[in-house]
Amino acid sequence: MLRGRRLIAVVFSLIGVAGLCGAAESGTPDNTAPSAVPVQTAPKSAPETPISVSGSRLPDVDVPSADSVELPVKKPAKAPAAEPDAPVEKDAKPQTVSDAGTKSAVAAPAPEVKSAGDKPAAAASSGEFVKTNRAECDDDELESIYAPPTIEGFSGWKKNKARRSQTQLIDNDMIGIPDRWRIGIPKDSRHVKGNLWNPYRQNVIKGDYPIIGQSIFMEADFVSDTLVEGHSTPTPSGVSSQRPGSFQFFGHPDQFILQQNFEMSLSLFKGETDFKPKEWEVRVTPVFNLNYANVQENFAINIDPRQGRTRLDSQVTFNEFFGEYHFADLSPNYDFIASRTGIQFFNEDFRGFLFADNNLGARVFGNLESNRLQYNLAAFEMLTKDTNSDLNTFDFKDHHVVLANIIRQDTFWKGFNILGNVAFSDEEASRDYTSNHVIVRPTPIGDLHTHANKVYYLGLGADGHIGRLNNTTQFYHAMGTDTHNQLAGKRLTIDANMFATEMSYDMDWMRFRTSFFYASGDQKTNDHKAGGFDSIFDNPNFAGGEFSYWVRQGFGAGNALTGLKNRGSLLPSLNSSKGEGQRNFVNPGLKLYNIGYDADLTQNLKAVMNVNYIQFDNTSSLETLLHQNNINKNIGFDCSLGMNYRPWLNNQVIINAGVSTLVPSQGFKDIYSPKTLYAGFMGITIRY
């Protein structure tokens, strides 16, 4: 019996304690006298600033918690008596629970709570002083609460300011932040804050932050490209010989070249950077060029021998200057159609056999089938190249080009792509001179009669891999008319072909290659057919590319005023200049057999080795040009070694260096001298 009475007493005691706790938590109900509550110590960290939904001012008072409003309110037990407060004046502002230096505070009647998520309750329950309306906060306070300092990159001159505009108010828990790109991440010792000079950190001038609104970005690239090269090429001694008493037709072959380009590319575009295609873009890339040449014979670079054997020249031009517009998205996978107008780069095929150049044109491009099908349609009004820098000038060349191609990926095998392309080249009859005052159009051979070329190209190519076996193949057929060819002295019908293929096999860090190139040569100079193949503006990455002596160097055709081949080309086209002259389809053509080896020696060092055996396809045009019979077809062996070094495993600094040699065979000796020719270069590219 005694134990039962004790149990009943304990239960009633617990009920009493619960009632006292409920009174302390639920506050003073409506129409009752206020009760004093214990003073709580405010925490050091400030809570988010509560905002009224209606925008009207709320009194700085203790607000009941949201949970207590939702539950039925029991009448609380009477709180222990507190010390009487001092009389409050009629207009006096009631104190809050966070007033420092007080032992107790008077709680004003609680306002009506409109939702269970109201922020003031959480803040007041912690006992901290709270500004309950955004109008009470100045801009610095809003920014410190809603856009605190963060770890991020160089975000630019724009700041992520929290504003007072009532239209940005979402609800009591959130405030509109005007710039979602500059929210950043909280400070953390594990993260490094970005800066302006590190292109791999977030940076406003690298397109990571918008500069106008929330969708317009700017991207800036700065490039320094330095080329130092020494080579030997067959160089005629000329009438005014540098060394009197020398009776040989070809003089000293050594030459030295220095090229320095400074590029600054600025791009302004609208879009979501990597998430979808750009809606529009404007890009400007000015180039500042300085070039120097030193040769051992007069007339090699200056038509006036009094100007000596050296030349220093400079040029300012544009490598890119275009606007791009995104017409429409064609599927949920961002298949699109867009256009680009201005000076721009375009490559007609996988390896640059027909056309690879920065020039003035308009292009429509896009993709289909989730980027499996890609297409291009372009028209170019060709600009003349500068003689000494090979960069664009602001003069038109009277040369009109139309190009189109379509690429389908994963055809026949995964990773194997096929290409179909067509092109049209229309060169008007014109006359022009180089900046060194040498005639370049028409080609200075024969009767110097101006002429026009209209040529159509049909092409089919492939590029990709079948397992470890890689293949690149390209075929072109050229057909059209030449109104008056200088060598033939008559109107000709053009019918020529080109074929190239490369097979390679990957083994771990090595690649073994073999390739073959064929360009048809003209069979009979005096007939009505031009059978030698010539491109529009080739820049081939094939058979060694820039490391190959034959591809890299250009030299004259014996004692003629024209060239056998141009610098940066595979084709012995017998025209005066690739960038300033006209196409010539009466030429000897070419056969090239290649074996090569690529090796990734380290993560940042790659070696490229090639051996080419080169032949003319037909020497009839050379014999007519040089008035020389029985020229042998064999040109010789071209051997090269190239190195590509990236010291920091990125593309910010790239060093290319190569050495090459041409060991002449009988055909080359019939035209030039039996001397072995060499070349060596180093290129340093620094990019920001």
XYZ file of C-alpha atoms in Angstrom:
688
model
C 0.000 0.000 0.000
C 2.816 2.338 0.873
C 4.580 1.517 -2.365
C 1.395 2.383 -4.345
C 1.097 5.757 -2.666
C 4.736 6.541 -3.451
C 4.235 5.621 -7.129
C 1.182 7.921 -7.376
C 3.205 10.769 -5.840
C 6.034 10.307 -8.367
C 3.573 10.377 -11.312
C 1.966 13.605 -10.107
C 5.388 15.136 -9.595
C 6.377 14.337 -13.202
C 3.146 15.874 -14.475
C 3.897 19.043 -12.566
C 7.404 19.258 -13.974
C 6.057 18.738 -17.501
C 3.606 21.576 -17.010
C 6.346 23.933 -15.913
C 8.400 22.985 -18.986
C 5.438 23.576 -21.283
C 4.884 27.013 -19.814
C 8.483 27.945 -20.411
C 8.442 26.725 -24.032
C 5.055 27.969 -25.226
C 5.339 31.523 -23.895
C 2.421 33.665 -22.736
C -0.925 32.922 -24.384
C -3.120 35.700 -25.776
C -5.126 37.893 -23.293
C -2.864 36.920 -20.385
C -0.293 38.851 -18.468
C 3.301 38.525 -19.756
C 5.671 36.270 -17.907
C 9.364 36.740 -17.467
C 11.707 34.227 -19.019
C 15.313 33.458 -18.156
C 17.963 35.361 -20.087
C 19.934 33.186 -22.457
C 23.442 33.809 -23.683
C 23.519 34.594 -27.407
C 25.739 32.377 -29.553
C 28.683 33.936 -31.346
C 27.588 33.092 -34.908
C 24.784 35.238 -36.307
C 21.760 33.468 -37.789
C 20.269 34.380 -41.151
C 18.311 37.626 -41.154
C 14.572 36.880 -41.026
C 12.427 38.673 -43.588
C 8.733 39.429 -43.406
C 6.659 38.036 -46.266
C 4.533 41.177 -46.413
C 7.543 43.438 -46.173
C 6.071 45.282 -43.134
C 8.151 45.877 -40.044
C 7.972 43.396 -37.199
C 8.816 44.378 -33.616
C 12.076 43.200 -32.162
C 10.501 40.725 -29.752
C 10.721 37.131 -28.705
C 8.752 34.987 -31.157
C 7.392 31.568 -30.248
C 8.746 28.551 -32.084
C 6.865 27.234 -35.075
C 6.405 23.820 -33.532
C 4.597 25.229 -30.499
C 2.092 27.006 -32.704
C 1.177 23.875 -34.566
C 0.460 21.836 -31.398
C -2.507 22.322 -29.049
C -1.511 24.728 -26.337
C -2.011 23.619 -22.782
C -2.457 26.149 -20.075
C 1.003 26.326 -18.537
C 1.704 26.081 -14.913
C 2.472 29.289 -13.175
C 6.092 30.236 -13.515
C 8.131 31.058 -10.454
C 7.839 34.627 -9.440
C 10.482 36.902 -10.804
C 11.797 40.125 -9.422
C 9.517 43.029 -10.301
C 10.585 45.033 -13.305
C 10.989 48.747 -13.381
C 7.973 50.666 -14.618
C 7.892 50.987 -18.395
C 7.095 54.318 -19.937
C 4.215 54.574 -22.328
C 6.263 55.026 -25.510
C 9.231 52.982 -24.436
C 10.412 50.176 -26.667
C 10.193 46.738 -25.017
C 13.456 45.015 -24.299
C 14.538 41.837 -26.022
C 16.016 38.698 -24.631
C 19.432 39.633 -25.946
C 19.796 43.020 -24.216
C 23.213 42.858 -22.590
C 23.632 43.512 -18.893
C 20.068 42.637 -17.852
C 18.962 39.750 -15.728
C 15.510 39.474 -17.222
C 13.415 40.896 -20.040
C 9.788 41.711 -20.683
C 8.303 39.715 -23.556
C 5.760 41.569 -25.676
C 2.701 39.799 -27.027
C 3.748 37.433 -29.793
C 2.617 38.296 -33.320
C 0.648 35.855 -35.368
C 2.865 33.178 -36.915
C 1.990 32.634 -40.568
C 3.913 29.459 -41.305
C 5.801 26.752 -39.572
C 8.982 27.738 -41.430
C 9.273 31.323 -40.181
C 12.878 32.161 -39.415
C 12.319 34.557 -36.478
C 11.253 31.692 -34.219
C 14.485 29.804 -34.620
C 16.531 32.932 -34.100
C 14.579 34.079 -31.051
C 14.601 30.680 -29.450
C 18.394 30.850 -29.469
C 18.212 34.051 -27.500
C 20.057 36.146 -30.123
C 19.178 39.651 -31.192
C 17.600 39.517 -34.630
C 16.826 42.147 -37.239
C 13.475 40.899 -38.337
C 13.158 42.896 -41.543
C 15.585 43.241 -44.428
C 14.990 46.983 -44.476
C 16.902 47.178 -41.198
C 20.041 45.677 -42.819
C 22.421 47.725 -44.922
C 24.076 46.291 -48.036
C 27.230 45.214 -46.211
C 25.230 43.243 -43.660
C 23.176 41.547 -46.351
C 26.321 40.636 -48.278
C 28.047 39.255 -45.167
C 25.025 37.028 -44.469
C 23.923 35.934 -47.935
C 27.130 36.326 -49.991
C 29.996 35.817 -47.551
C 33.648 35.785 -48.667
C 34.411 32.562 -50.489
C 37.219 30.587 -52.070
C 36.903 31.127 -55.798
C 38.846 32.344 -58.792
C 39.364 35.830 -60.160
C 35.697 36.732 -60.532
C 36.377 40.179 -61.928
C 35.032 43.592 -61.116
C 31.433 42.429 -60.570
C 30.338 41.745 -56.993
C 27.588 39.449 -55.796
C 25.547 42.058 -53.913
C 22.364 41.122 -52.061
C 19.817 43.841 -52.863
C 16.822 45.372 -51.096
C 14.419 45.004 -53.996
C 11.234 43.372 -52.732
C 10.871 41.537 -56.026
C 13.837 39.377 -55.030
C 12.141 38.185 -51.839
C 11.206 34.518 -52.151
C 9.973 33.672 -48.661
C 10.996 34.140 -45.073
C 13.847 31.634 -45.420
C 15.483 32.829 -48.650
C 16.611 35.964 -50.391
C 17.372 36.383 -54.098
C 21.085 36.403 -54.913
C 21.590 38.333 -58.168
C 24.675 36.417 -59.441
C 24.540 32.626 -59.239
C 28.030 32.292 -60.802
C 29.800 34.134 -57.974
C 28.373 32.255 -54.992
C 31.611 30.289 -54.768
C 32.471 27.793 -52.068
C 33.127 28.371 -48.338
C 36.612 29.084 -47.122
C 38.536 25.913 -46.471
C 42.217 25.275 -45.860
C 42.088 22.431 -48.378
C 41.228 24.816 -51.231
C 43.462 27.413 -52.872
C 41.968 30.722 -53.887
C 42.290 31.398 -57.615
C 43.982 34.445 -59.107
C 44.270 36.371 -62.336
C 47.574 34.819 -63.448
C 46.684 31.136 -63.099
C 44.681 30.024 -66.173
C 43.741 26.751 -64.481
C 41.826 28.512 -61.687
C 38.420 30.067 -62.227
C 38.951 33.345 -64.005
C 36.611 35.906 -65.496
C 38.832 36.466 -68.541
C 38.898 32.717 -69.268
C 35.114 32.461 -69.548
C 34.357 31.079 -66.062
C 32.275 34.059 -64.894
C 29.904 36.234 -66.943
C 30.883 39.842 -67.504
C 27.406 41.007 -68.583
C 24.305 39.668 -66.874
C 24.210 35.937 -66.220
C 24.920 34.515 -69.679
C 27.456 36.720 -71.547
C 31.071 35.652 -71.089
C 34.485 36.791 -72.261
C 37.428 34.553 -73.062
C 40.927 35.901 -73.638
C 43.977 34.015 -74.913
C 47.495 35.396 -75.195
C 50.051 33.504 -77.285
C 53.711 34.049 -78.001
C 54.993 31.890 -80.871
C 58.726 31.955 -81.605
C 60.429 30.114 -84.472
C 64.182 29.865 -84.992
C 65.262 27.910 -88.067
C 68.384 27.229 -90.076
C 68.349 25.280 -93.320
C 70.117 24.767 -96.590
C 68.206 24.911 -99.858
C 69.359 25.189 -103.482
C 69.962 28.932 -103.965
C 70.985 30.421 -107.348
C 73.989 32.731 -107.146
C 72.470 35.187 -109.626
C 74.114 37.683 -111.954
C 75.562 39.734 -109.123
C 77.337 36.982 -107.197
C 78.114 37.399 -103.541
C 81.471 35.755 -104.263
C 82.913 36.953 -107.600
C 84.818 34.289 -109.464
C 82.341 31.543 -108.593
C 81.071 29.993 -111.829
C 78.622 27.527 -110.322
C 74.964 28.225 -110.956
C 73.953 27.353 -107.373
C 75.703 29.273 -104.658
C 75.890 28.915 -100.902
C 72.695 27.220 -99.676
C 72.611 28.214 -95.982
C 69.766 30.400 -94.726
C 68.579 31.558 -91.304
C 65.011 32.539 -90.339
C 63.526 34.090 -87.195
C 59.767 34.519 -86.795
C 58.033 36.012 -83.764
C 54.227 36.189 -83.505
C 52.262 37.732 -80.659
C 48.564 36.852 -80.684
C 45.790 38.195 -78.486
C 42.440 36.465 -78.947
C 39.336 38.064 -77.413
C 36.000 36.247 -77.564
C 32.647 37.555 -76.339
C 29.845 34.997 -76.352
C 26.437 34.230 -74.925
C 25.637 30.753 -73.681
C 26.019 28.311 -70.841
C 29.702 27.631 -71.565
C 30.043 23.826 -71.727
C 26.412 22.916 -71.194
C 25.044 23.784 -74.625
C 26.186 25.421 -77.899
C 26.831 29.146 -77.822
C 23.932 31.351 -78.879
C 26.302 33.864 -80.459
C 29.996 34.748 -80.415
C 32.271 37.543 -81.608
C 35.999 36.768 -81.768
C 38.934 38.989 -82.679
C 42.527 37.695 -82.896
C 45.075 40.315 -83.937
C 48.614 39.146 -84.727
C 51.797 41.180 -84.388
C 54.580 39.661 -86.487
C 58.306 40.310 -86.613
C 60.446 38.329 -89.079
C 64.118 38.288 -89.941
C 65.986 36.446 -92.714
C 69.670 36.051 -93.479
C 70.930 34.342 -96.659
C 74.300 33.886 -98.311
C 73.405 34.931 -101.865
C 72.020 38.121 -103.394
C 68.592 38.125 -105.028
C 67.404 35.348 -102.687
C 65.246 37.710 -100.616
C 65.718 41.147 -102.217
C 65.390 41.889 -105.913
C 67.811 44.793 -105.490
C 71.289 43.454 -104.603
C 72.142 46.778 -102.948
C 69.722 45.899 -100.152
C 72.034 43.123 -99.056
C 71.461 39.599 -97.841
C 69.368 40.321 -94.757
C 65.788 41.430 -94.313
C 63.863 42.639 -91.273
C 60.121 43.039 -91.667
C 57.001 43.348 -89.528
C 53.256 43.049 -90.001
C 50.018 43.538 -88.078
C 46.983 41.591 -89.228
C 44.133 39.347 -88.076
C 44.233 35.574 -87.772
C 40.571 35.553 -86.729
C 37.839 38.143 -86.955
C 34.377 36.619 -87.102
C 30.879 36.541 -85.718
C 28.994 33.323 -85.003
C 25.242 32.887 -84.580
C 23.359 29.841 -83.335
C 20.172 29.473 -85.392
C 18.407 26.627 -83.618
C 18.672 23.393 -81.663
C 17.378 20.497 -83.716
C 16.996 17.854 -81.000
C 17.003 17.421 -77.198
C 20.638 16.280 -77.538
C 21.693 19.748 -78.733
C 22.042 18.909 -82.408
C 22.206 22.382 -83.897
C 22.708 24.591 -86.930
C 24.856 27.716 -86.774
C 26.784 30.137 -88.974
C 30.147 31.892 -88.783
C 31.147 34.888 -90.906
C 34.558 36.547 -91.113
C 38.225 35.521 -90.989
C 38.224 31.982 -89.611
C 40.044 28.660 -89.809
C 38.658 25.806 -91.875
C 40.015 22.359 -92.750
C 38.319 20.494 -95.589
C 39.581 17.019 -94.674
C 41.221 15.086 -91.845
C 44.858 15.897 -92.725
C 44.782 19.213 -94.614
C 45.456 17.861 -98.124
C 43.139 20.241 -100.020
C 42.381 23.303 -97.889
C 43.532 24.245 -94.362
C 43.766 27.984 -93.794
C 42.611 31.059 -91.883
C 40.835 33.229 -94.413
C 37.807 35.432 -95.060
C 34.589 33.497 -95.544
C 31.113 32.514 -94.406
C 30.263 29.067 -93.088
C 27.129 27.184 -92.085
C 27.765 24.174 -89.865
C 26.113 21.866 -87.381
C 25.419 18.266 -86.467
C 22.663 15.636 -86.443
C 21.943 12.266 -84.846
C 23.380 13.256 -81.453
C 26.584 14.589 -83.041
C 27.146 11.428 -85.060
C 26.675 13.397 -88.295
C 28.606 16.659 -88.788
C 28.387 18.969 -91.783
C 29.960 22.172 -93.144
C 29.212 24.481 -96.060
C 31.680 27.344 -96.535
C 32.474 30.053 -99.081
C 35.757 32.006 -98.990
C 36.899 35.201 -100.658
C 40.621 34.571 -100.403
C 42.961 37.217 -99.020
C 46.511 37.472 -100.326
C 49.246 36.254 -97.984
C 52.170 38.437 -97.023
C 55.384 37.388 -98.759
C 57.602 37.391 -95.688
C 55.284 36.353 -92.834
C 52.758 34.147 -94.693
C 49.960 35.902 -92.772
C 46.835 37.474 -94.229
C 46.969 40.904 -95.797
C 43.971 43.131 -96.446
C 44.147 42.686 -100.232
C 41.818 40.380 -102.145
C 43.391 37.728 -104.325
C 40.530 37.411 -106.875
C 40.179 33.808 -105.796
C 36.746 32.420 -104.780
C 36.395 29.075 -103.010
C 33.330 26.999 -102.052
C 33.784 23.979 -99.775
C 31.398 21.408 -98.307
C 31.880 18.231 -96.323
C 29.907 15.758 -94.246
C 31.377 13.414 -91.632
C 29.676 10.362 -90.207
C 31.141 8.842 -87.071
C 31.133 5.165 -86.087
C 30.622 3.910 -89.648
C 31.138 0.174 -90.194
C 33.125 0.022 -86.917
C 33.021 1.952 -83.657
C 35.573 4.741 -83.845
C 35.814 4.675 -87.639
C 34.639 7.825 -89.453
C 34.040 8.497 -93.132
C 34.105 11.813 -94.966
C 32.534 12.974 -98.199
C 33.469 16.381 -99.568
C 33.208 18.617 -102.624
C 34.965 21.883 -103.458
C 35.077 24.544 -106.158
C 37.994 26.900 -106.839
C 37.571 29.913 -109.122
C 40.721 31.969 -109.802
C 40.219 35.056 -111.922
C 42.807 36.280 -114.421
C 44.941 38.832 -112.570
C 48.419 40.295 -112.280
C 50.218 40.906 -108.984
C 53.659 41.378 -107.429
C 55.075 40.323 -104.075
C 56.101 42.809 -101.391
C 59.665 42.222 -102.630
C 58.595 43.470 -106.103
C 58.740 40.112 -107.875
C 55.912 39.123 -110.218
C 53.796 36.371 -108.691
C 50.650 36.302 -110.877
C 50.732 34.953 -113.490
C 53.541 32.475 -112.809
C 56.730 33.953 -114.362
C 57.276 31.233 -116.969
C 56.305 31.029 -120.641
C 54.463 33.953 -122.219
C 53.195 35.627 -118.963
C 49.662 35.637 -120.300
C 47.045 36.116 -117.560
C 44.701 33.190 -117.168
C 41.841 31.857 -115.038
C 41.273 28.466 -113.408
C 37.909 26.892 -112.614
C 38.358 23.583 -110.810
C 35.937 21.146 -109.137
C 37.108 18.640 -106.524
C 35.341 15.464 -105.420
C 36.695 13.703 -102.344
C 36.168 10.676 -100.146
C 38.066 9.982 -96.940
C 38.207 7.909 -93.771
C 39.810 8.317 -90.386
C 39.654 6.169 -87.263
C 40.632 2.820 -85.870
C 39.644 -0.828 -86.011
C 40.871 -2.149 -82.709
C 44.531 -1.160 -82.423
C 44.890 -0.602 -86.163
C 44.569 3.073 -87.130
C 43.868 4.283 -90.641
C 43.604 7.600 -92.451
C 42.741 7.629 -96.160
C 41.881 10.446 -98.552
C 41.119 10.537 -102.287
C 40.489 13.571 -104.543
C 39.606 13.936 -108.186
C 40.098 17.364 -109.783
C 38.398 18.453 -113.008
C 37.909 21.797 -114.704
C 39.560 24.227 -117.127
C 42.643 26.437 -117.316
C 42.042 29.223 -119.843
C 45.738 29.606 -120.718
C 48.488 27.553 -119.133
C 51.959 29.133 -119.393
C 53.880 25.921 -120.030
C 51.440 24.541 -122.603
C 50.604 27.957 -124.070
C 46.960 26.991 -124.612
C 43.616 26.273 -122.955
C 43.637 22.985 -121.024
C 41.122 20.587 -119.534
C 42.054 19.593 -115.970
C 41.872 15.913 -115.029
C 44.026 14.954 -112.035
C 43.942 12.729 -108.955
C 45.395 12.497 -105.464
C 45.459 9.579 -103.026
C 46.938 9.248 -99.532
C 46.738 6.542 -96.892
C 48.381 5.918 -93.553
C 48.265 2.757 -91.437
C 49.554 2.630 -87.886
C 49.583 0.193 -85.002
C 49.728 1.074 -81.305
C 51.782 -0.898 -78.820
C 51.716 0.586 -75.349
C 53.699 3.861 -75.585
C 54.774 3.317 -79.214
C 53.117 3.729 -82.599
C 54.478 2.189 -85.783
C 53.413 3.878 -89.036
C 53.594 3.412 -92.744
C 52.045 5.637 -95.395
C 51.856 6.337 -99.089
C 51.075 9.540 -100.998
C 50.333 9.917 -104.688
C 49.632 13.024 -106.758
C 49.281 12.497 -110.483
C 51.725 14.246 -112.819
C 51.073 15.677 -116.248
C 51.954 13.159 -118.967
C 52.391 15.419 -122.009
C 52.898 19.141 -121.663
C 51.785 20.052 -125.189
C 48.476 18.207 -125.295
C 45.098 19.622 -124.260
C 44.975 17.903 -120.887
C 46.422 19.061 -117.553
C 47.010 15.933 -115.486
C 49.087 17.254 -112.578
C 47.256 17.568 -109.261
C 47.329 20.834 -107.309
C 45.453 21.780 -104.140
C 43.655 24.991 -103.176
C 45.710 25.752 -100.054
C 47.180 22.631 -98.454
C 48.889 22.371 -95.081
C 49.375 18.620 -94.646
C 49.993 16.777 -91.410
C 51.329 13.696 -93.130
C 54.600 11.760 -93.579
C 56.335 13.728 -90.841
C 54.491 17.012 -91.323
C 56.425 19.977 -89.966
C 59.429 17.781 -89.122
C 59.899 16.519 -92.684
C 62.431 18.326 -94.872
C 60.365 17.818 -98.017
C 57.135 19.076 -96.460
C 58.636 21.985 -94.544
C 61.012 23.505 -97.109
C 60.344 25.249 -100.391
C 62.797 25.873 -103.228
C 62.941 27.085 -106.787
C 62.665 24.960 -109.908
C 66.255 24.895 -111.097
C 67.120 27.979 -113.143
C 63.477 29.015 -113.541
C 61.866 31.973 -111.779
C 59.129 29.802 -110.347
C 59.241 27.312 -107.494
C 59.440 23.535 -107.663
C 57.387 23.317 -104.454
C 56.137 25.698 -101.786
C 56.974 25.765 -98.119
C 54.499 23.726 -96.052
C 53.299 21.581 -98.940
C 53.744 18.072 -100.343
C 53.043 18.987 -103.975
C 55.668 19.963 -106.595
C 53.146 22.237 -108.301
C 55.561 24.544 -110.188
C 53.667 27.682 -109.141
C 55.191 30.893 -107.862
C 53.599 30.980 -104.391
C 50.993 29.043 -102.442
C 49.603 32.168 -100.796
C 49.981 34.686 -103.632
C 50.204 32.738 -106.899
C 47.765 30.683 -108.967
C 47.198 26.934 -109.100
C 49.119 25.044 -111.769
C 47.951 21.645 -113.038
C 50.869 21.048 -115.406
C 53.378 19.668 -112.910
C 55.428 16.474 -112.334
C 53.277 15.018 -109.518
C 54.667 12.952 -106.668
C 55.023 9.499 -105.147
C 56.058 9.270 -101.495
C 56.689 6.123 -99.445
C 56.964 6.539 -95.686
C 57.780 4.554 -92.575
C 57.569 6.223 -89.186
C 57.771 5.676 -85.466
C 56.213 7.686 -82.634
C 57.230 7.177 -79.017
C 55.937 8.754 -75.805
C 59.309 8.646 -74.050
C 57.955 10.296 -70.907
C 54.683 11.907 -69.939
C 55.853 15.233 -71.329
C 58.270 14.211 -74.109
C 57.286 12.681 -77.449
C 59.595 11.634 -80.295
C 58.576 11.467 -83.982
C 60.832 9.722 -86.528
C 60.229 9.405 -90.259
C 61.997 8.154 -93.367
C 60.483 9.095 -96.754
C 61.513 7.945 -100.193
C 60.314 10.459 -102.796
C 59.839 10.262 -106.573
C 58.328 12.406 -109.297
C 55.350 10.790 -110.987
C 56.261 12.151 -114.446
C 59.047 14.578 -115.389
C 57.652 15.768 -118.742
C 56.674 19.192 -117.384
C 60.089 19.641 -115.715
C 61.898 18.827 -118.941
C 59.810 21.432 -120.785
C 60.359 24.042 -118.088
C 64.116 23.519 -117.720
C 64.808 22.653 -121.389
C 66.524 19.531 -120.169
C 65.985 15.952 -121.310
C 65.867 12.683 -119.415
C 65.405 13.969 -115.871
C 65.322 11.014 -113.532
C 62.220 10.449 -111.386
C 64.014 9.674 -108.118
C 64.288 12.637 -105.738
C 65.901 11.027 -102.700
C 65.547 10.089 -99.044
C 64.029 12.473 -96.527
C 64.951 11.563 -92.928
C 63.714 13.494 -89.919
C 63.583 13.419 -86.130
C 61.216 15.627 -84.153
C 60.612 16.189 -80.464
C 57.550 17.599 -78.717
C 58.128 18.689 -75.123
C 55.520 19.963 -72.667
C 57.437 20.751 -69.451
C 54.352 21.151 -67.245
C 52.128 18.493 -68.856
C 49.802 21.113 -70.295
C 49.558 23.332 -73.360
C 50.758 26.514 -71.665
C 54.338 25.938 -72.814
C 55.109 23.720 -75.820
C 58.555 23.266 -77.315
C 58.861 21.678 -80.766
C 62.253 20.944 -82.223
C 63.360 18.954 -85.233
C 66.248 18.110 -87.509
C 65.950 16.710 -91.013
C 68.033 15.966 -94.064
C 67.457 15.285 -97.751
C 69.899 12.848 -99.315
C 69.491 13.488 -103.067
C 69.044 10.763 -105.675
C 69.712 11.110 -109.384
C 66.565 13.055 -110.244
C 67.342 15.754 -107.683
C 70.958 15.870 -108.838
C 69.799 16.366 -112.445
C 68.045 19.565 -111.409
C 70.210 20.849 -108.556
C 73.518 19.838 -107.042
C 74.581 16.573 -105.377
C 74.951 18.229 -101.979
C 73.056 16.782 -99.036
C 70.642 19.342 -97.619
C 69.709 19.814 -93.985
C 67.316 21.767 -91.768
C 66.879 22.329 -88.053
C 64.366 24.364 -86.121
C 62.985 25.090 -82.690
C 59.573 26.541 -81.947
C 58.475 27.770 -78.517
C 54.807 28.465 -77.872
C 53.774 30.170 -74.627
C 50.036 30.404 -74.065
C 47.841 32.003 -71.432
